[in-house]
mmCIF file with all atom_site columns, C-alpha atoms in Angstrom:
data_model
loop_
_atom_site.group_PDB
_atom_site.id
_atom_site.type_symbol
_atom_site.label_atom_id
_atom_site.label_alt_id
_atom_site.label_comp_id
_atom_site.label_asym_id
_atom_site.label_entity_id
_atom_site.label_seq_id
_atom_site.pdbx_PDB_ins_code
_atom_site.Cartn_x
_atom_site.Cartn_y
_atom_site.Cartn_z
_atom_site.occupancy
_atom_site.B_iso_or_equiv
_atom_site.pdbx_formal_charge
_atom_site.auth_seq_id
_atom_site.auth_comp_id
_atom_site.auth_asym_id
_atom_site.auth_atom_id
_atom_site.pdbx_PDB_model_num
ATOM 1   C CA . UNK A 1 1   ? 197.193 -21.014 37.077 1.00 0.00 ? 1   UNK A CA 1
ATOM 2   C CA . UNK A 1 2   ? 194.155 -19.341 35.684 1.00 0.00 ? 2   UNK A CA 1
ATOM 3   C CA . UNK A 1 3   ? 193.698 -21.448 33.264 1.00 0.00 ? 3   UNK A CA 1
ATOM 4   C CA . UNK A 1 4   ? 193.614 -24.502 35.383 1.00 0.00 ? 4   UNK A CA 1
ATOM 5   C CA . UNK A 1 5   ? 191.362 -22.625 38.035 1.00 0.00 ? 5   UNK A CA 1
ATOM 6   C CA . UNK A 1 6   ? 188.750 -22.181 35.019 1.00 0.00 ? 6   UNK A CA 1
ATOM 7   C CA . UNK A 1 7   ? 189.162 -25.466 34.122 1.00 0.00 ? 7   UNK A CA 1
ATOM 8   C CA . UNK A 1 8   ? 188.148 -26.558 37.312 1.00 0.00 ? 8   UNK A CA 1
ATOM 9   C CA . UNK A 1 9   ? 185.172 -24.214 37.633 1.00 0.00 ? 9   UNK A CA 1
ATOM 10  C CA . UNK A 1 10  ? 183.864 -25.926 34.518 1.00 0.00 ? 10  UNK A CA 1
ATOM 11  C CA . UNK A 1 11  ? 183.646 -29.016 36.567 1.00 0.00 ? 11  UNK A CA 1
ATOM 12  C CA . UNK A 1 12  ? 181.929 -27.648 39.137 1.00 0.00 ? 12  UNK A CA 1
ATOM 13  C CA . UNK A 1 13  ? 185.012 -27.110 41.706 1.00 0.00 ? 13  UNK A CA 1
ATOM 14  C CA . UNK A 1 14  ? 185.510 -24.278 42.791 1.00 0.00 ? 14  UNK A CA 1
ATOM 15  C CA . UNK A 1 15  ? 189.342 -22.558 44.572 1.00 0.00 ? 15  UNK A CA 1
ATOM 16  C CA . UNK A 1 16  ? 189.071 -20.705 47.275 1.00 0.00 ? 16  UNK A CA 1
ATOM 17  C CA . UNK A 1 17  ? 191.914 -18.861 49.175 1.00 0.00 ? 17  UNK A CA 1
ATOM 18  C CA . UNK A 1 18  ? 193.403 -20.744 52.069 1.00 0.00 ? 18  UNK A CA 1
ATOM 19  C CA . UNK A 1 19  ? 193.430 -17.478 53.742 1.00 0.00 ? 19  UNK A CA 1
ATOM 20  C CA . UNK A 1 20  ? 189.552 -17.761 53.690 1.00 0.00 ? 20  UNK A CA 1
ATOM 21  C CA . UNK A 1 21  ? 189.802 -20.692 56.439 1.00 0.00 ? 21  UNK A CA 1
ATOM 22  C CA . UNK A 1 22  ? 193.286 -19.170 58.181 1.00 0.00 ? 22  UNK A CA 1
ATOM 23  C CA . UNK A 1 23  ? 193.083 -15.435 58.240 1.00 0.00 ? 23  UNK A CA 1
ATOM 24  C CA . UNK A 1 24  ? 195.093 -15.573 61.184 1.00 0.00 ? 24  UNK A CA 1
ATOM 25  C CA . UNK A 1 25  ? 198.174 -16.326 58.795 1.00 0.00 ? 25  UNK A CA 1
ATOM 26  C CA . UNK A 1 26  ? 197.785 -12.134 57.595 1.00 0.00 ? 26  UNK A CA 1
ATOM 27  C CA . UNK A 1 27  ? 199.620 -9.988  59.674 1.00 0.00 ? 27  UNK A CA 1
ATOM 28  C CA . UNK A 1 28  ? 197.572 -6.893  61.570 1.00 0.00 ? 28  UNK A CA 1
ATOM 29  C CA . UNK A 1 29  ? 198.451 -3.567  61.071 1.00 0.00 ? 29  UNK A CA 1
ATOM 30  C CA . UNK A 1 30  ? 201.228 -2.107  63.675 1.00 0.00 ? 30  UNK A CA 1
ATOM 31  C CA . UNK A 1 31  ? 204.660 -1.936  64.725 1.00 0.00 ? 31  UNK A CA 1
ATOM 32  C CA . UNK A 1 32  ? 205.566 -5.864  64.660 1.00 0.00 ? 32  UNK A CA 1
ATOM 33  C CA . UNK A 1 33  ? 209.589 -5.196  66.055 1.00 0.00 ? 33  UNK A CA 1
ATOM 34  C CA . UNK A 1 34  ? 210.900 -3.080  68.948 1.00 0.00 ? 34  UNK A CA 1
ATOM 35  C CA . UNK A 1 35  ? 212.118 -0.752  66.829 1.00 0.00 ? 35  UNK A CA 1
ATOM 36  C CA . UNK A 1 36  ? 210.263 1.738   64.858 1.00 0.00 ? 36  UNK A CA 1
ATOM 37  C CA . UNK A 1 37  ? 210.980 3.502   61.886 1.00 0.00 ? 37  UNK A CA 1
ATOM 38  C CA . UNK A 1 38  ? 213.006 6.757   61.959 1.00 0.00 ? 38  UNK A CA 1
ATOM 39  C CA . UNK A 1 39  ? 211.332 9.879   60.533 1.00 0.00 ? 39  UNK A CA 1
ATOM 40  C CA . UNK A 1 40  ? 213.738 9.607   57.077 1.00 0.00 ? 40  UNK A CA 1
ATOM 41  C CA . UNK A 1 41  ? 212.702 5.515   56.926 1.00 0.00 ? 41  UNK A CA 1
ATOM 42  C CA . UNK A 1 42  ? 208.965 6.895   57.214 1.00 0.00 ? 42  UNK A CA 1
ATOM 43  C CA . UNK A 1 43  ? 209.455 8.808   54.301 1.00 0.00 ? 43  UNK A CA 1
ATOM 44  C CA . UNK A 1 44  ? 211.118 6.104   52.899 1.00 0.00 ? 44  UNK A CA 1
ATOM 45  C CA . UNK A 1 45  ? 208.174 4.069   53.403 1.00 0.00 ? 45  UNK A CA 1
ATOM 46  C CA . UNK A 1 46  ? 205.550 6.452   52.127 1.00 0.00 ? 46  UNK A CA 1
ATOM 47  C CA . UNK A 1 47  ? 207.407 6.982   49.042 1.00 0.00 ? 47  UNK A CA 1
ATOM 48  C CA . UNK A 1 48  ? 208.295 3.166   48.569 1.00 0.00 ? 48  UNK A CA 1
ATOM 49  C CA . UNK A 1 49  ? 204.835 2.408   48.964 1.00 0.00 ? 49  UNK A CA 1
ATOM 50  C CA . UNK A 1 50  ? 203.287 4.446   45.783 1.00 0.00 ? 50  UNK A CA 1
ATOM 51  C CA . UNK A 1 51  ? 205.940 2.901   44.179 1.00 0.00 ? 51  UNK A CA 1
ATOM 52  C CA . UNK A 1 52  ? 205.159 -0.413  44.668 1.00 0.00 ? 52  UNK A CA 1
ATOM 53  C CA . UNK A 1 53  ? 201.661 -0.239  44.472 1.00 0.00 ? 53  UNK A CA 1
ATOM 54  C CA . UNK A 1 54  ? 202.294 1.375   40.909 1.00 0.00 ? 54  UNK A CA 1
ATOM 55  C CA . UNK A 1 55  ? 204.507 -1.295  39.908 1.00 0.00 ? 55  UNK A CA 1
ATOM 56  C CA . UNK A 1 56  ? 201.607 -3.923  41.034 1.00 0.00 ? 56  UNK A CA 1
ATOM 57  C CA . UNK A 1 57  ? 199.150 -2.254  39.022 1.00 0.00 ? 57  UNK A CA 1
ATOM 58  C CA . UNK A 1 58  ? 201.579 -3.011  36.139 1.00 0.00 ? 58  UNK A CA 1
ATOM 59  C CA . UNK A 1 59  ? 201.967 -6.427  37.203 1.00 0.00 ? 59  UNK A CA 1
ATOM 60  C CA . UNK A 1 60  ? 205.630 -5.726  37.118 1.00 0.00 ? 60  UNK A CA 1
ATOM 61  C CA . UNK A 1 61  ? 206.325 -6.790  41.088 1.00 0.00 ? 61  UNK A CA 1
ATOM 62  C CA . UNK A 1 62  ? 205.286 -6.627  44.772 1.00 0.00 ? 62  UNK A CA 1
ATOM 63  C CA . UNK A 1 63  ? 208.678 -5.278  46.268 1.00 0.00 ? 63  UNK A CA 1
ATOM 64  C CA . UNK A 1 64  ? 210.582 -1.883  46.052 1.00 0.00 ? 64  UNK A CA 1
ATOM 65  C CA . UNK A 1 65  ? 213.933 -0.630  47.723 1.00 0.00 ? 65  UNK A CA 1
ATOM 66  C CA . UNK A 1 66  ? 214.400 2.621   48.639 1.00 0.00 ? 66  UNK A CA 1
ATOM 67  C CA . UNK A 1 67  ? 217.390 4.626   51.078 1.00 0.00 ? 67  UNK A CA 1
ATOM 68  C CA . UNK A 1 68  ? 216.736 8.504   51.246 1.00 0.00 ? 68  UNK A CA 1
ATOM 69  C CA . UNK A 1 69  ? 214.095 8.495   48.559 1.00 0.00 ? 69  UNK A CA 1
ATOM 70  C CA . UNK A 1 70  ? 216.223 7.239   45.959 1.00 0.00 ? 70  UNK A CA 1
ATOM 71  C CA . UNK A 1 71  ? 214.969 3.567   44.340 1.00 0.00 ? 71  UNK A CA 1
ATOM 72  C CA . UNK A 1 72  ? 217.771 1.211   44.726 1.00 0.00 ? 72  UNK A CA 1
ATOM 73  C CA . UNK A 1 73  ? 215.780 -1.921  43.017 1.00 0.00 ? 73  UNK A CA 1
ATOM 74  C CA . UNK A 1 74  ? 212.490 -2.483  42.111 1.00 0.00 ? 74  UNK A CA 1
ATOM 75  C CA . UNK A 1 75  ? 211.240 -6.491  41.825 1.00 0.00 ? 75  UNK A CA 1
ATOM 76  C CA . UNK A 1 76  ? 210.279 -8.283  38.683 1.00 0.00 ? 76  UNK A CA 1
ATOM 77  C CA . UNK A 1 77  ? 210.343 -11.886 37.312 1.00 0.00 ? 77  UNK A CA 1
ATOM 78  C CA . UNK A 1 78  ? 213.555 -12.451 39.909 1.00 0.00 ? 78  UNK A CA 1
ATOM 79  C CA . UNK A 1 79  ? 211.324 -12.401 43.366 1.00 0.00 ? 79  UNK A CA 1
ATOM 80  C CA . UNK A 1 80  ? 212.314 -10.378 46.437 1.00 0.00 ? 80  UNK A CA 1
ATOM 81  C CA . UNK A 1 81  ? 215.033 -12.408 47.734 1.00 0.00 ? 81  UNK A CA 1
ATOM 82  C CA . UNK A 1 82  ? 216.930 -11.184 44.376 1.00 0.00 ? 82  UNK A CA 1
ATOM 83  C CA . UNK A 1 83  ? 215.738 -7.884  44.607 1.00 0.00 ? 83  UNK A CA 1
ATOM 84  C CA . UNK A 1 84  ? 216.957 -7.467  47.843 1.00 0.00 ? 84  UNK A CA 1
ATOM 85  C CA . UNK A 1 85  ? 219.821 -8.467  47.526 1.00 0.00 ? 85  UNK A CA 1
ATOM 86  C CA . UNK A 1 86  ? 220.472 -6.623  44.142 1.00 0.00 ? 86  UNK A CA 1
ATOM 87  C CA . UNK A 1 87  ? 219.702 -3.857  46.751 1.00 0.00 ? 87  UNK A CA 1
ATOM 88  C CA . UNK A 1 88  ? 222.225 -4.843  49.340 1.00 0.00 ? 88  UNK A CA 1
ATOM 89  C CA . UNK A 1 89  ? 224.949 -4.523  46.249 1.00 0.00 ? 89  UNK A CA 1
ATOM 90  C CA . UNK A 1 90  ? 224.047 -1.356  44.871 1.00 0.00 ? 90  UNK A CA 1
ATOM 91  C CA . UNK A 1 91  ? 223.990 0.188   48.432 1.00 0.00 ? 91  UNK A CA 1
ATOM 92  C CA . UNK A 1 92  ? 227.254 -0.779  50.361 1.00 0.00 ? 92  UNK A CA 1
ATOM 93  C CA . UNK A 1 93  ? 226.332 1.763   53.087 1.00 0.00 ? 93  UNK A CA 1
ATOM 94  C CA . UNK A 1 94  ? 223.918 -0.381  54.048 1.00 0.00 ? 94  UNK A CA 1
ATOM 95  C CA . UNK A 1 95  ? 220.511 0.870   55.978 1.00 0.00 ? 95  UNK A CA 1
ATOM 96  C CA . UNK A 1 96  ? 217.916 0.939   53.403 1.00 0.00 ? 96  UNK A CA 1
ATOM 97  C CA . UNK A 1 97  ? 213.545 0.393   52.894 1.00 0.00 ? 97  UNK A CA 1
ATOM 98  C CA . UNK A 1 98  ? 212.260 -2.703  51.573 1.00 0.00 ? 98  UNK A CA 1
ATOM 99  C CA . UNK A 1 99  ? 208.369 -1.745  51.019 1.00 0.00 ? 99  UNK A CA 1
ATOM 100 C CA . UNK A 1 100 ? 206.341 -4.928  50.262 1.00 0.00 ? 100 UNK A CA 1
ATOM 101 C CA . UNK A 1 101 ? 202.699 -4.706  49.292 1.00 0.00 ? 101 UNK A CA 1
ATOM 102 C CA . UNK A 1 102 ? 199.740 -6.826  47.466 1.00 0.00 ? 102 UNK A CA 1
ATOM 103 C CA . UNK A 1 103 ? 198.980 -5.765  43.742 1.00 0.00 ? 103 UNK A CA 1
ATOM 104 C CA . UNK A 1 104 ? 196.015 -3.801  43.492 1.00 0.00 ? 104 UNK A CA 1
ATOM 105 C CA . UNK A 1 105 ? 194.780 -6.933  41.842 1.00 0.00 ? 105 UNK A CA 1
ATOM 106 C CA . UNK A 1 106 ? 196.590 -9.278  43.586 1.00 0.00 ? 106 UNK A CA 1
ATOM 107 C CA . UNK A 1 107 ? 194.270 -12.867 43.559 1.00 0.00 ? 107 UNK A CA 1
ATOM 108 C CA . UNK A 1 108 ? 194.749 -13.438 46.995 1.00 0.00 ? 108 UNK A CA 1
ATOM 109 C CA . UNK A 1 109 ? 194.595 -17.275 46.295 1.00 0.00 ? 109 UNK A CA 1
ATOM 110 C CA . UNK A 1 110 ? 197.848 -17.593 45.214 1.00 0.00 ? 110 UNK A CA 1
ATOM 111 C CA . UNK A 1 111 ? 200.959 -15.996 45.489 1.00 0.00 ? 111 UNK A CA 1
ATOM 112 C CA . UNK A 1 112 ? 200.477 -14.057 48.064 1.00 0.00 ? 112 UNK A CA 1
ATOM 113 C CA . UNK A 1 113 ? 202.695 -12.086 49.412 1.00 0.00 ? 113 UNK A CA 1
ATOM 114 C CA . UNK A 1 114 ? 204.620 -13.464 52.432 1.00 0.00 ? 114 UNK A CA 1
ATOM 115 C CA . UNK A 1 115 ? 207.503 -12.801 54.885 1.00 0.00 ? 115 UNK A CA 1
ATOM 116 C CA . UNK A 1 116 ? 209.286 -15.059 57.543 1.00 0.00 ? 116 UNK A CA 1
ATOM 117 C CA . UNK A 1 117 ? 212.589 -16.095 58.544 1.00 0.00 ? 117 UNK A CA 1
ATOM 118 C CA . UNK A 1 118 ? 213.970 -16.571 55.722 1.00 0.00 ? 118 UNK A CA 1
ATOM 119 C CA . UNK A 1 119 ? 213.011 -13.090 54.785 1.00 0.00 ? 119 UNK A CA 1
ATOM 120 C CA . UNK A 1 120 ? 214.467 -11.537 57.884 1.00 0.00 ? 120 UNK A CA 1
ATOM 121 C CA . UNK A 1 121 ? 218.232 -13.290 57.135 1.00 0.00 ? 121 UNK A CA 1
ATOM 122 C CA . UNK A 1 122 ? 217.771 -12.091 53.701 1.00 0.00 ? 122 UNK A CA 1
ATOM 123 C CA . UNK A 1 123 ? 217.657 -8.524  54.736 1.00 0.00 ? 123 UNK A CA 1
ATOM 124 C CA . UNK A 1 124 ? 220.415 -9.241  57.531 1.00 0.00 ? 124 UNK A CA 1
ATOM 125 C CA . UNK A 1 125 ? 222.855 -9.985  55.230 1.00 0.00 ? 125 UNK A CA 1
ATOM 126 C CA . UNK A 1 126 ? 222.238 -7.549  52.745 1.00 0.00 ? 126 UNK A CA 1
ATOM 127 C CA . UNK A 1 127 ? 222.192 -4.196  55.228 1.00 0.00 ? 127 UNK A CA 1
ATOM 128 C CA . UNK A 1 128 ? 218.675 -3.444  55.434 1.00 0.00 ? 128 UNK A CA 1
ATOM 129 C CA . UNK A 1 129 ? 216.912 -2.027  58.436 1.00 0.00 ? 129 UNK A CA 1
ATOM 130 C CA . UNK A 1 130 ? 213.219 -1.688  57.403 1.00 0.00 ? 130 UNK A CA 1
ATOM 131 C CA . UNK A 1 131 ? 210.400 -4.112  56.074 1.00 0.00 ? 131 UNK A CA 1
ATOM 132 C CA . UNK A 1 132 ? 207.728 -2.404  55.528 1.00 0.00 ? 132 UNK A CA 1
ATOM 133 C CA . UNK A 1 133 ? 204.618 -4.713  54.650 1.00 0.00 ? 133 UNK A CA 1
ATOM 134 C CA . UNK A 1 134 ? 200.667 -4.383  53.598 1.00 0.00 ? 134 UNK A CA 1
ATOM 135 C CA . UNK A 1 135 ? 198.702 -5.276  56.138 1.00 0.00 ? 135 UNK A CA 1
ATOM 136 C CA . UNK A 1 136 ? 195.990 -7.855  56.402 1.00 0.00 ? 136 UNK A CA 1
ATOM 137 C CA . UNK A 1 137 ? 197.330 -8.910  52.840 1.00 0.00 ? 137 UNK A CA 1
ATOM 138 C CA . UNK A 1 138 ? 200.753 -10.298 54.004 1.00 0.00 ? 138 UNK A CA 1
ATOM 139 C CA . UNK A 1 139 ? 201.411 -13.899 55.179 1.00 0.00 ? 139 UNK A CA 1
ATOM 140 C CA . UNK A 1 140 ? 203.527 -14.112 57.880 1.00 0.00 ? 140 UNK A CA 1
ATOM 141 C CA . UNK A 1 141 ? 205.175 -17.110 58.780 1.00 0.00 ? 141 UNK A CA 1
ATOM 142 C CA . UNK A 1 142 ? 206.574 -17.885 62.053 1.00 0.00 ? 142 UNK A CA 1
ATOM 143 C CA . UNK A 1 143 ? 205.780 -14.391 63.817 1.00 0.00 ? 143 UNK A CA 1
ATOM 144 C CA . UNK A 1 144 ? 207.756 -15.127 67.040 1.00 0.00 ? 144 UNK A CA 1
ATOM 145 C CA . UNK A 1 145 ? 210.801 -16.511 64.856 1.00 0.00 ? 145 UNK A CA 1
ATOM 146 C CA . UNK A 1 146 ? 210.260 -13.713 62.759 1.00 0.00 ? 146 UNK A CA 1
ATOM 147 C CA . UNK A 1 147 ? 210.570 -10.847 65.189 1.00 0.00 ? 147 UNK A CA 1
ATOM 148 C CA . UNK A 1 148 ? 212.874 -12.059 67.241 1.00 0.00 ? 148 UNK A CA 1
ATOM 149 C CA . UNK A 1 149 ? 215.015 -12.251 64.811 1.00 0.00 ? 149 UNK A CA 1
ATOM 150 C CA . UNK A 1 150 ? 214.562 -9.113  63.539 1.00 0.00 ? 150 UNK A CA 1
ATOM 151 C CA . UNK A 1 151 ? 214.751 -7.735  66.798 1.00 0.00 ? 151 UNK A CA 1
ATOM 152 C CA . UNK A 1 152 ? 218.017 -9.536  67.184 1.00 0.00 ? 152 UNK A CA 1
ATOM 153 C CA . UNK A 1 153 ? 219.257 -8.009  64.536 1.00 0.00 ? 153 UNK A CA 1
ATOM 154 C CA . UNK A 1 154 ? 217.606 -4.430  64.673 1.00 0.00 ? 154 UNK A CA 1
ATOM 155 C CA . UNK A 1 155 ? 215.410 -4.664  61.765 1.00 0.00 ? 155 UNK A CA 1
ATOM 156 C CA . UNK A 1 156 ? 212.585 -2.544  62.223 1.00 0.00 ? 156 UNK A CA 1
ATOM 157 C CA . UNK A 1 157 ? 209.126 -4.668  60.424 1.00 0.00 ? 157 UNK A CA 1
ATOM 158 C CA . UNK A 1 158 ? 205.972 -2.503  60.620 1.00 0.00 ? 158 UNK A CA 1
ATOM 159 C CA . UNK A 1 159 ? 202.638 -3.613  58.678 1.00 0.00 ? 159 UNK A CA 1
ATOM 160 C CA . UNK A 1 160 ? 200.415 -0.720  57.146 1.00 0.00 ? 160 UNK A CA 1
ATOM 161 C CA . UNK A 1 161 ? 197.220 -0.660  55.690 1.00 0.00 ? 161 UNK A CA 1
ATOM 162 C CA . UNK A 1 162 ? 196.503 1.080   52.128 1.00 0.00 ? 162 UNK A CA 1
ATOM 163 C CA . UNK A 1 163 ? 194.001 3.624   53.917 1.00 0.00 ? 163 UNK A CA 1
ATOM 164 C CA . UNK A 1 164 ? 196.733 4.506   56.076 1.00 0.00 ? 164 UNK A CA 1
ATOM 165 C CA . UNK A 1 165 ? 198.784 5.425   52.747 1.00 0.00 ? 165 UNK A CA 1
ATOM 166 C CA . UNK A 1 166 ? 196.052 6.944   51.031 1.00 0.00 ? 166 UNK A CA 1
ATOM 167 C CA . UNK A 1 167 ? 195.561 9.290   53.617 1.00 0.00 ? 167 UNK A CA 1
ATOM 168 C CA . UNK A 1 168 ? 199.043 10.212  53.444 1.00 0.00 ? 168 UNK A CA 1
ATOM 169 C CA . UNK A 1 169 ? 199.241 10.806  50.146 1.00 0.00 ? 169 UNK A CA 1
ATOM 170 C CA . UNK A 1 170 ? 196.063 12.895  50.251 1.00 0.00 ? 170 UNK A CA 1
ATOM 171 C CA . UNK A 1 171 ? 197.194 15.003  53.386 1.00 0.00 ? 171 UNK A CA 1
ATOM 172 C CA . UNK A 1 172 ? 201.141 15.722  51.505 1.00 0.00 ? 172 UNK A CA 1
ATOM 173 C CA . UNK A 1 173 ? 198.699 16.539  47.715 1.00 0.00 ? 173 UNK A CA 1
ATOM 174 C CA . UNK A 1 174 ? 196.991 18.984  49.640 1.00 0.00 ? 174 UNK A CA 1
#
């Protein structure tokens, strides 16, 4: 896509981000669901997230799973869907972190990342009970759907930002 996009600069046009005319598509940093994450899914959460951010800076994938600090599946080439699911396999107990997040160098006008229905049925059937997302760098689709759905079916969705993280990280270094 690159490519083309330089193409297209050479004739004077120019891509922008969608998001840079609908910001209002990223979700905001908070607890999205009624329920919030248990003290083992925060850990869960913080762990998944270094994770994930690591295997964005490889350019490897967006999306790791993680139950009791232990990596069930990280995403590559497959997408999350498959990763989740390969997730959902690998842990028949169910009750496992999905921890979603924006490469560090994530070109926010395309492929961003982005949750929604579909998403929520996804981790349904596979057993998880926490989506953990980056905030104001995640698309979400259909928030009422969304939630309620994931209310309906006790999925806890919460939406951090990186600084949030960072400090975390910093404060367990130390």
């Amino acid at each position: 896509l690159l490519a083309v996009v330089d193409e297209f600069n050479r004739d004077g046009i120019e891509i922008v981000s969608a998001l840079d005319y609908c910001p209002e598509l990223l979700v905001k940093s908070g607890h999205l669901t009624r329920r919030k994450p248990t003290q083992s899914e925060l850990r869960d959460i913080e762990f998944g997230w270094t994770l994930a951010k690591e295997m964005g800076r490889l350019d490897v994938g967006q999306t790791v799973v993680v139950k009791h600090l232990a990596v069930l599946a990280v995403e590559a080439i497959e997408g999350t869907d498959r990763c989740i699911q390969r997730a959902g396999e690998l842990c028949p107990s169910r009750g496992f972190t999905v921890v979603k997040v924006a490469k560090p160098q994530q070109d926010m006008r395309f492929d961003v990342p982005t949750i929604g229905p579909d998403t929520i049925h996804t981790l349904h059937r596979t057993g998880a009970s926490v989506l953990a997302v980056e905030a104001d760098k995640t698309i979400l689709l259909d928030r009422e759907e969304t939630v309620r759905l994931a209310d309906q079916h006790g999925i806890c969705i919460v939406a951090v930002h990186a600084a949030e993280m960072a400090a975390t990280e910093s404060r367990q270094a130390g």
